[in-house]
XYZ file of C-alpha atoms in Angstrom:
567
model
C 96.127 115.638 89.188
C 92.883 117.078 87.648
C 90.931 113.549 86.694
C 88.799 111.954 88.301
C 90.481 108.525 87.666
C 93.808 107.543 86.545
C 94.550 104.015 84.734
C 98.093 103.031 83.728
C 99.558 99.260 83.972
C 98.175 98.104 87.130
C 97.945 100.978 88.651
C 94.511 103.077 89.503
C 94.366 106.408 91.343
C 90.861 107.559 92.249
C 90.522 111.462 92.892
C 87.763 111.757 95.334
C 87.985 115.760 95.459
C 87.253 115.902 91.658
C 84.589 113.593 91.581
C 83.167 111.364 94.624
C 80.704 108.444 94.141
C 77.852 107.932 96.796
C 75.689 105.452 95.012
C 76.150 102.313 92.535
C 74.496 104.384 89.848
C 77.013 106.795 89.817
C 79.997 104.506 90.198
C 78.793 103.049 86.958
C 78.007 105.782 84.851
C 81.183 107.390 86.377
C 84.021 108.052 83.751
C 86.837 106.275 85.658
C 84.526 102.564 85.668
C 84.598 103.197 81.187
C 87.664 103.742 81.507
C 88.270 100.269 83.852
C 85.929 98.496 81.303
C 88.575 99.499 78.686
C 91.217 97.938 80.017
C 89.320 95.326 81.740
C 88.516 94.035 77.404
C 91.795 94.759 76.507
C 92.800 91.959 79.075
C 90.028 89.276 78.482
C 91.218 89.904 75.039
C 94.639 88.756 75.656
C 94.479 86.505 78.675
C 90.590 84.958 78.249
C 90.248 84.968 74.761
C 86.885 82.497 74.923
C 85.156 84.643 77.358
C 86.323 87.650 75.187
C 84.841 85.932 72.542
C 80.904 85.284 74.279
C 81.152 88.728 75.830
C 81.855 90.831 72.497
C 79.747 88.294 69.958
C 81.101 90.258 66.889
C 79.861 93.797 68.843
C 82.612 96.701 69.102
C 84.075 97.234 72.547
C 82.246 100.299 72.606
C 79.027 98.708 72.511
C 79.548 95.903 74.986
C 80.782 98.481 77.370
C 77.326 100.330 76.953
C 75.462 97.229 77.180
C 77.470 96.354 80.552
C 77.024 99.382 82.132
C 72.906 99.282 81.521
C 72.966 95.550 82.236
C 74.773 96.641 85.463
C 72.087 99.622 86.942
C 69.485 97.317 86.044
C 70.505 94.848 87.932
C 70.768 97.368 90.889
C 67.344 98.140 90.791
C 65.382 95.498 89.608
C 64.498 91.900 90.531
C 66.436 89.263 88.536
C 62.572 88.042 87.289
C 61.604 91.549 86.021
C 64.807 91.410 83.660
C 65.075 90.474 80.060
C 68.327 90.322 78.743
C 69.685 87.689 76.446
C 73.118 87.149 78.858
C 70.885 85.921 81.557
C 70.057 82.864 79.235
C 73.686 82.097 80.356
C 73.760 82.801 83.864
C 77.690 80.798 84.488
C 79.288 82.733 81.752
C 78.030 85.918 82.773
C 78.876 85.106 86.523
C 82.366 84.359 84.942
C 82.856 87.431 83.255
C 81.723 89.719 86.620
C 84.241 87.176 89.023
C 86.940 88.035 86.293
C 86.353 92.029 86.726
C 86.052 92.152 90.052
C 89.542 90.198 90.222
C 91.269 92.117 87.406
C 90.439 95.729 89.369
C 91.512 93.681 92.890
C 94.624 92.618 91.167
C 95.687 96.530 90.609
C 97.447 98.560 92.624
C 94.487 101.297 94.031
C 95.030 104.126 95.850
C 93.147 107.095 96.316
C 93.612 110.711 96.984
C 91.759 114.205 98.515
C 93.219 117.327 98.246
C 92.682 119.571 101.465
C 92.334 122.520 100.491
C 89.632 122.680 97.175
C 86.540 124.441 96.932
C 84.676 121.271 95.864
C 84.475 117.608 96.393
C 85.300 115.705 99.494
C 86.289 117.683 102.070
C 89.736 116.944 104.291
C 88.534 115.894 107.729
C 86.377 112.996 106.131
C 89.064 112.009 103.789
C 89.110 108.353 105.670
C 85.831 107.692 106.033
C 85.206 108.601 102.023
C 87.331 105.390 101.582
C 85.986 103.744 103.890
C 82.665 104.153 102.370
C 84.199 103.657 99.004
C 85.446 100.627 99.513
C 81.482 99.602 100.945
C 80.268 100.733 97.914
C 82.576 98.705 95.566
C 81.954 95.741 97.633
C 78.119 96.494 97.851
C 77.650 96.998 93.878
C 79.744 93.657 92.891
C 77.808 91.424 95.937
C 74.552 92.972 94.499
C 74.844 92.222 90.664
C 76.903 88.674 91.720
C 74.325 87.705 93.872
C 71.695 88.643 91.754
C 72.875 86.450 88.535
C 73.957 83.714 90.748
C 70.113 83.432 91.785
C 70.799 83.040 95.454
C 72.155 85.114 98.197
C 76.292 83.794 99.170
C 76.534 81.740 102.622
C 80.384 82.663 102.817
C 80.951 86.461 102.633
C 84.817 87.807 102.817
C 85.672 91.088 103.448
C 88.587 91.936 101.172
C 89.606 95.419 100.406
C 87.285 96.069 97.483
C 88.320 99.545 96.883
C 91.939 100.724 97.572
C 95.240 99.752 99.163
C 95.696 103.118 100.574
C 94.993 106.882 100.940
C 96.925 109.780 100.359
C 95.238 113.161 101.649
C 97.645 115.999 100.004
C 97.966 119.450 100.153
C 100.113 122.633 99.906
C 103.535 123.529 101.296
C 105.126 126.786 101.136
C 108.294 125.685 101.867
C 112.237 127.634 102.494
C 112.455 127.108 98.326
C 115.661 128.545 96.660
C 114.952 130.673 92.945
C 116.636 127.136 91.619
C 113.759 124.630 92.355
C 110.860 126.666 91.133
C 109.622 124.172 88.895
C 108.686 121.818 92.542
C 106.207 125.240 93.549
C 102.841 123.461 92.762
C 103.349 119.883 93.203
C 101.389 118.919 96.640
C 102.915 117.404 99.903
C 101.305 113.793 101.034
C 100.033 115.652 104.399
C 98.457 112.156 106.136
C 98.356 108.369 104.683
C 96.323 105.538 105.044
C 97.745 102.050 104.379
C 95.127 98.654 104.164
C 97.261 96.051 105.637
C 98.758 93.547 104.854
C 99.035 95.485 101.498
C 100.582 93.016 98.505
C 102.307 94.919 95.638
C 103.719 93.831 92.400
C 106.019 95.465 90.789
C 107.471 94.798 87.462
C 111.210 94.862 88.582
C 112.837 92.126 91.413
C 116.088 93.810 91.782
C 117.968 96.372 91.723
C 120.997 97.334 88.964
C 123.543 100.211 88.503
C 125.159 102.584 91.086
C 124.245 105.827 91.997
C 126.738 108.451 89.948
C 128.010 111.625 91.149
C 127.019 114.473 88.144
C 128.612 118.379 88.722
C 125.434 119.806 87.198
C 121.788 120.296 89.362
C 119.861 117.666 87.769
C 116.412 119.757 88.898
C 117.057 121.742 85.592
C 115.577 118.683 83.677
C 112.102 118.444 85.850
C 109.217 118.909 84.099
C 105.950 118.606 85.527
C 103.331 118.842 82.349
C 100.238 117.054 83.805
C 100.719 117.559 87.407
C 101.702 113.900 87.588
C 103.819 114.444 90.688
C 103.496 114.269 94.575
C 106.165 115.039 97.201
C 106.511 112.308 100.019
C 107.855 114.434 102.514
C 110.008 112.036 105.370
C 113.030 112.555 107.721
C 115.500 110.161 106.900
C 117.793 109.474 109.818
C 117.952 113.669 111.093
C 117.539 114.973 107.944
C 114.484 116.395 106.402
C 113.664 114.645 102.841
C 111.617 115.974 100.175
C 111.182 112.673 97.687
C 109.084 114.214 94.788
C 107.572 110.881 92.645
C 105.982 110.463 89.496
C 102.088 109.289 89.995
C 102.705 106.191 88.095
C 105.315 104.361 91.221
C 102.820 105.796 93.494
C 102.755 102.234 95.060
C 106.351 102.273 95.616
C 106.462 105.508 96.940
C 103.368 105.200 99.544
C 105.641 102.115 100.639
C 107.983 104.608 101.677
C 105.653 105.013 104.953
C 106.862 101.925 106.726
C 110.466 102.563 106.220
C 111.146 106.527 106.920
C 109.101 108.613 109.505
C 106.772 110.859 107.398
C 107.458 114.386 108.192
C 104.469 117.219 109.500
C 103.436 120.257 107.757
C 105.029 122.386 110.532
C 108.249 120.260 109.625
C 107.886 121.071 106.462
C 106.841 124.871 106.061
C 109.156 127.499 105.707
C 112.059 124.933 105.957
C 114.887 124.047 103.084
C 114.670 120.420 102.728
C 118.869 118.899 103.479
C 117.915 116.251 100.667
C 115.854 115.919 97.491
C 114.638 113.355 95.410
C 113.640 113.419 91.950
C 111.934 109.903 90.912
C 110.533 108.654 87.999
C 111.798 112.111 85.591
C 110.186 111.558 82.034
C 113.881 112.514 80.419
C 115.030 109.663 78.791
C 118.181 109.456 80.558
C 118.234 106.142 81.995
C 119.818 108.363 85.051
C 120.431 107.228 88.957
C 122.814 110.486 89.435
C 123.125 112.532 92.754
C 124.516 116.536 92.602
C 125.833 118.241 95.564
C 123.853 122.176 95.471
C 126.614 123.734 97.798
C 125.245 127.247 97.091
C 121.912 126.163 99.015
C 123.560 123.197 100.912
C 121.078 120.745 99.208
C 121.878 117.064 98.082
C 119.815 116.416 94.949
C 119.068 112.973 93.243
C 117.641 112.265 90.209
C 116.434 108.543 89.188
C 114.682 108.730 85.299
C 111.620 107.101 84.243
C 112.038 103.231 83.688
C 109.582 100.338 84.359
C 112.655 98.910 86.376
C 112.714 101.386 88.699
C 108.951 100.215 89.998
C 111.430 98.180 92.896
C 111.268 99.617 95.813
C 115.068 99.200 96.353
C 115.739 102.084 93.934
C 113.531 104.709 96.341
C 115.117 103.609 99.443
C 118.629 103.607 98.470
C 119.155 106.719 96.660
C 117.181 108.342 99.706
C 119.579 106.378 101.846
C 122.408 107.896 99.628
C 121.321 111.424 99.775
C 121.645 110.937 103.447
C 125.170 109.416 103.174
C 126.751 111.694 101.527
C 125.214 114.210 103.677
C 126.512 112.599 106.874
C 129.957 112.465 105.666
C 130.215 115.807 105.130
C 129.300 116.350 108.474
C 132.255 114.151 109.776
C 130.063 110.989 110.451
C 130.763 107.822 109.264
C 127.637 105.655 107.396
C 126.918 102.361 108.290
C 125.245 99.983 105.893
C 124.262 97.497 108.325
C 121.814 97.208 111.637
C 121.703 97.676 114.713
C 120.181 96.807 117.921
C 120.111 97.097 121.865
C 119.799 94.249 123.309
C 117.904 93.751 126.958
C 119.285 90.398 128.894
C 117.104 89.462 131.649
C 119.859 90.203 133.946
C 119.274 93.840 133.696
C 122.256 94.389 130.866
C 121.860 95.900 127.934
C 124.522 95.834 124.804
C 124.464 97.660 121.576
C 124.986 95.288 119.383
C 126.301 96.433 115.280
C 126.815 94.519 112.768
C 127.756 95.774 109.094
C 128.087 93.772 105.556
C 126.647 94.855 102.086
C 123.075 93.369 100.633
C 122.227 89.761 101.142
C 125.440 89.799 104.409
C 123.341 88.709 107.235
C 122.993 91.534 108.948
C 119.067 91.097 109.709
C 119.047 87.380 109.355
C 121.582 87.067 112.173
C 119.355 89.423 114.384
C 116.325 87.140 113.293
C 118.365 83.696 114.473
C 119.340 85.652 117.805
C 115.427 86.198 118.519
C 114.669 82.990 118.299
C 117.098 81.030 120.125
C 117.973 82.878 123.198
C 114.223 83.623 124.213
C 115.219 82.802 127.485
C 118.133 84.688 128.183
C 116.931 87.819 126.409
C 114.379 90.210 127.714
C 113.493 92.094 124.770
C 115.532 93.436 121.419
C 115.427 97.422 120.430
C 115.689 97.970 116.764
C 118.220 101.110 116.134
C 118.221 100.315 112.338
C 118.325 97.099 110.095
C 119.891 98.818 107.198
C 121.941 102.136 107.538
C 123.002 104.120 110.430
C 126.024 106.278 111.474
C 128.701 106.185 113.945
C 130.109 109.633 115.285
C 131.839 111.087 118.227
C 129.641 112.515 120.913
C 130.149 115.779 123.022
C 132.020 113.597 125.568
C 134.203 111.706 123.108
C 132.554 108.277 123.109
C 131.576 106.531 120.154
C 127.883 106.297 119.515
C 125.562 105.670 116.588
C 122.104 106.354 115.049
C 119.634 105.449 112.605
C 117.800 106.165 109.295
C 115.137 104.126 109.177
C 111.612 103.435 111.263
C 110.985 99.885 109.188
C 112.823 97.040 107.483
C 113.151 96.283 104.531
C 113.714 93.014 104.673
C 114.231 89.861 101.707
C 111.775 87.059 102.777
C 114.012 83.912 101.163
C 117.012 84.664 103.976
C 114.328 84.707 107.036
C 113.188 82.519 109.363
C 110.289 80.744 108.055
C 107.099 82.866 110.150
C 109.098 85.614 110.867
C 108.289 88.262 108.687
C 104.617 87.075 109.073
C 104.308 88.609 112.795
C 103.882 92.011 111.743
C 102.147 90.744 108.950
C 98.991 92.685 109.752
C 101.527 96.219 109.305
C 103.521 94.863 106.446
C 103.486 95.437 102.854
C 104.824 92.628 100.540
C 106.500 93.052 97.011
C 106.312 89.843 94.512
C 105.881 87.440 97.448
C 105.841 84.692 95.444
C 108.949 85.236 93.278
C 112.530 85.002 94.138
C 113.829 87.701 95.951
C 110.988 89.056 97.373
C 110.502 91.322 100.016
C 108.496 92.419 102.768
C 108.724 96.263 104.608
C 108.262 95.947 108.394
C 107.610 98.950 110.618
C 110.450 98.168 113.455
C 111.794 101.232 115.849
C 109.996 104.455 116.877
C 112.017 107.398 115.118
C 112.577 108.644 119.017
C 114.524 105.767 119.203
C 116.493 106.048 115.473
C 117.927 109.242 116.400
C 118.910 109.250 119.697
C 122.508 108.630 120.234
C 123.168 104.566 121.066
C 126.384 102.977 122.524
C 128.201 100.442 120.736
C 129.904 97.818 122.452
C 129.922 95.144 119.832
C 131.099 95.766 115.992
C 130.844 92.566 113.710
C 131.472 92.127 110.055
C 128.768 89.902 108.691
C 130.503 87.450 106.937
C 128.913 85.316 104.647
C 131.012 83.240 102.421
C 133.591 81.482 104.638
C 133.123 78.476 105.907
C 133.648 78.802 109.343
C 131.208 79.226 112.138
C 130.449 80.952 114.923
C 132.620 84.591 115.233
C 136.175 85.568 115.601
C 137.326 88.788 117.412
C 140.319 90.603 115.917
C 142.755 92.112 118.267
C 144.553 94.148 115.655
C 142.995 97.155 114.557
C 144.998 97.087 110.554
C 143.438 93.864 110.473
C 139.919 94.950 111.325
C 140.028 97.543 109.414
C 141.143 96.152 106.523
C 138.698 93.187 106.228
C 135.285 96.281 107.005
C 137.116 98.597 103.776
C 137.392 95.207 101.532
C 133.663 94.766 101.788
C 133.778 91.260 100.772
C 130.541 89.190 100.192
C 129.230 86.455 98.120
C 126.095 88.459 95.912
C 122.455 86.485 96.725
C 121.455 88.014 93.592
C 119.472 91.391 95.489
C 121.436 93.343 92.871
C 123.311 92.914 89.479
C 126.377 91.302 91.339
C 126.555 87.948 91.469
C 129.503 85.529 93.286
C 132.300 86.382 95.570
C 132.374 90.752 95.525
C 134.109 93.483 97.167
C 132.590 96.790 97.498
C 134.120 99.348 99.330
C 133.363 99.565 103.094
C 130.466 97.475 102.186
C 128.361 100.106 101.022
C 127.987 101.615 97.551
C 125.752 104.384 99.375
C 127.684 107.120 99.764
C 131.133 105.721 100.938
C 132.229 104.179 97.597
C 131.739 107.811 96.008
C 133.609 109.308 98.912
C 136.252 107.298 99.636
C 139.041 109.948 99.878
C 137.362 111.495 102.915
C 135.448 107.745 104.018
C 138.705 106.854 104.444
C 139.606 109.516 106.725
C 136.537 108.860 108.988
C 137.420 105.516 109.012
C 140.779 106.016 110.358
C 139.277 107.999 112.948
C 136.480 105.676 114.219
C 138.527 102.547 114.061
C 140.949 104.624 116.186
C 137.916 105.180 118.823
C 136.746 101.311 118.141
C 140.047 100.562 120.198
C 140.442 102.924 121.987
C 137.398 102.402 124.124
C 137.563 98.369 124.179
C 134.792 97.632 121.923
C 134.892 94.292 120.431
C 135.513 93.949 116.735
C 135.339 91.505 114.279
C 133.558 89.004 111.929
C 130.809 87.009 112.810
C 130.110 84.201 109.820
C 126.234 83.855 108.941
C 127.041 80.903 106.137
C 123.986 82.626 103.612
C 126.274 82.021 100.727
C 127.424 78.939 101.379
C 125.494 75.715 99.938
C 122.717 75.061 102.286
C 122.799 78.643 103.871
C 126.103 76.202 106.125
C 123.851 73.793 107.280
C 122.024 76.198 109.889
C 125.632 78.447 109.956
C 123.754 81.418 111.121
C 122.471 79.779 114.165
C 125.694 78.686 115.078
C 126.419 82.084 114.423
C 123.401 83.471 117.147
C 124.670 81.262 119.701
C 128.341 82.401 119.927
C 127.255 86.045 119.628
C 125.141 85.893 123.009
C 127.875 84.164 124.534
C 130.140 87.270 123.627
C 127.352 89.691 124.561
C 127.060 88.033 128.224
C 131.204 88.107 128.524
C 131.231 91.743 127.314
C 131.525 94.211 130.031
């Protein structure tokens, strides 16, 4: 990205290596704040049409954006009594229309970046303290000019993030790059990030729609990069080494991406072939969510196109999370699409503890409801992974699992009410006030993810019967039949809605695969048995009226009592 300043939507990306602003003067006269005043009218114009109306007074946009921007730099310098200007007759309305632009640029999702290695501009080891002092600045120009209209200096002073939500710092990565991806040479590699928590985003899209398709041609052939508009997010998902390549415009989405996969290191990165890719946000009209296996370079490439829907951050996880899927199979391990944790009694014990069940199951809720009401029989809880992770045989023959994730990605209806708000200070919130909404939660250090766990209890997170508590089934046909059906009643976190069965519970790999799923399937439900751990269902009652009346609890309570019998 050559600009200075980007504006699209709600979205603003602020290139500090182009050009960097030190003073209020230059902020204002700086091409990126015309650019905000555009779009700043254009929304008084549609949302405020009175103050549009006092603001313009029959004047072209053009000249009321001149006539801001030297009402503005006056105000910086000179006392409000050595000032003439007919909008300081109306001191309210023009305190009205600065309140309303400083909360239309807050409202946006802002985010800048510094390029390390560029013969001008900021320079890399400062590249948090630039936004630091950005974000002074921004705060310092608006409490000057407020202040100075209201006629009186404020008694209440918050400090909100004035300039961005986060920080990318990129740079070059020569990378182990087959003849085949070429066109990916130039695009730069987030190298660090910085993230203002609690960070609030708001995307245009709630849910997420489709399934990912299998295509038998290498869907890089239809990247384009015109405008360097793209950035690689470079992340090890589970083991495997991720290069997600984004289009600036779901930069928000994509920076997201921090809480929920370990970010990977230049020295991870150079000289080494990537065992996924991700293509996201291609400008090719496609309406495509398609995945290609490269067998020639032993790459797994996805492709999602360009479409406001894709803005939720459900579609970057899970075709990441599908990349890695069908990766894992081919290695001969089985994915999970559920969480896992260890769980530390205050006895000394400690049980891995599995469950599995497709979107809106239970799976995290039921770990939630455990937290809470066995505080005094638990000592603490280790977070393997709350959404996928693998089972596979280990050198020794025992069955043991891993992870994919660092965070959670977690829907804040089905919680606990407070508990996705004690991380709050590290989360980042989509559409918190709508249905569906969601919060990503950092949860397990990635030493932790992918080391190998044991399993001693598998559960099926059940949540349309109207039982309670759990059941254990004895025979393994039975098991194994009721974990393939995939049975759930849809919460409405996808398309689906009602009573569905998807296979294995996860449309992430397995459903695409389900010749050679199956065969892993045999194979680890063989090992389930074979080495005593308990299976079965455990009911969490979300789909029922009432979430069951408190079902999940009931649901907790027998599952520690199983834990503590468990040998």
């Amino acid at each position: 990205m050559k600009e200075a300043f980007y504006l699209k939507n709600n979205l603003a990306i602020v290139n500090y290596t182009t050009k960097y602003c030190k003073s209020g003067s230059e902020l204002i006269s700086s091409e990126g704040f015309d650019q905000f005043l555009n779009a700043y009218l254009q929304f008084l114009m549609k949302d405020n049409q009175d103050l549009y109306l006092w603001l313009t007074n029959n004047a072209s946009e053009e000249e009321v954006k001149t006539e801001l921007i030297r009402l503005a730099k006056i105000l910086l310098v000179l006392s409000i009594d050595e000032i003439n200007h007919p909008a300081l007759n109306h001191p309210a309305r023009l305190l009205e229309v600065i309140e309303s632009m400083y909360q239309f640029w807050r409202r946006m999702q802002r985010i800048s970046i510094v390029y390390s290695k560029h013969d001008e501009g900021l320079q890399l080891a400062n590249f948090i303290d630039a936004d630091n002092s950005f974000n002074s600045l921004v705060l310092s120009v608006y409490r000057r000019v407020q202040q100075k209209v209201q006629g009186s200096n404020n008694r209440v002073f918050r400090q909100l993030q004035a300039g961005t939500n986060a920080s990318m710092m990129l740079c070059t990565c020569e990378w182990n790059m087959p003849d085949t991806y070429k066109e990916l040479a130039k695009t730069p590699f987030v190298h660090t990030l910085m993230l203002r928590t609690p960070l609030i985003i708001h995307p245009k899209s709630n849910k997420r729609t489709g399934t990912f398709t299998e295509v038998f041609d290498n869907p890089i052939q239809d990247f384009k990069d015109n405008n360097e508009d793209w950035v690689c997010f470079p992340c090890k998902v589970g083991s495997l080494l991720t290069f997600i390549y984004f289009h600036r415009d779901f930069s928000a989405s994509a920076i997201s991406l921090a809480n929920l996969f370990e970010l990977a290191s230049q020295e991870e990165c150079i000289g080494k072939k990537p065992d996924c890719i991700m293509i996201f946000g291609n400008e090719d009209g496609k309406q495509d969510t398609t995945f290609y296996h490269d067998k020639e370079n032993g790459i797994w490439v996805g492709k999602v196109s360009y479409e406001e829907k894709i803005e939720y951050f459900g579609y970057l996880k899970k075709m990441a999370l599908t990349l890695h899927n069908l990766a894992m199979i081919e290695k001969d391990w089985l994915p999970i699409h559920g969480a896992m944790i260890n769980l530390h009694l205050k006895d000394g014990t400690k049980k891995g503890i599995m469950f599995m069940g497709d979107s809106g199951a239970g799976k995290s809720e039921t770990i939630e409801a455990l937290t809470t009401l066995a505080k005094q029989e638990i000592d603490y809880q280790e977070v393997v992974f709350d959404d996928m992770g693998t089972l596979h045989i280990d050198r020794d023959g025992k069955i043991v699992a891993q992870g994919t994730e660092i965070g959670a990605f977690v829907r804040l209806d089905d919680l606990d009410r407070g508990s996705a708000y004690k991380d709050m200070d590290r989360s980042i919130f989509f559409n918190p006030e709508s249905s569906n909404s969601r919060v990503v939660i950092p949860a397990a250090p990635y030493s932790v993810v992918t080391t190998n766990q044991t399993v001693d209890v598998f559960m099926y997170a059940n949540n349309y019967t109207d039982n309670r508590g759990l059941r254990i089934v004895d025979n393994q046909e039975e098991a194994k039949q009721i974990f393939v059906e995939g049975k759930r009643f849809a919460l409405g976190t996808t398309q689906e809605k009602g009573l569905s069965t998807t296979f294995f519970a996860n449309p992430f790999g397995p459903m695409q695969k389900q010749e050679q799923c199956m065969v892993l399937i045999d194979k680890m439900f063989d090992e389930l048995y074979k080495q005593n751990i308990q299976v079965g269902e455990i009911y969490t009652c979300l789909g029922l009226p009432d979430k069951g009346d408190h079902g999940i609890d009931e649901a907790a309570k027998a599952l520690l009592k199983l834990v503590k019998q468990t040998k």
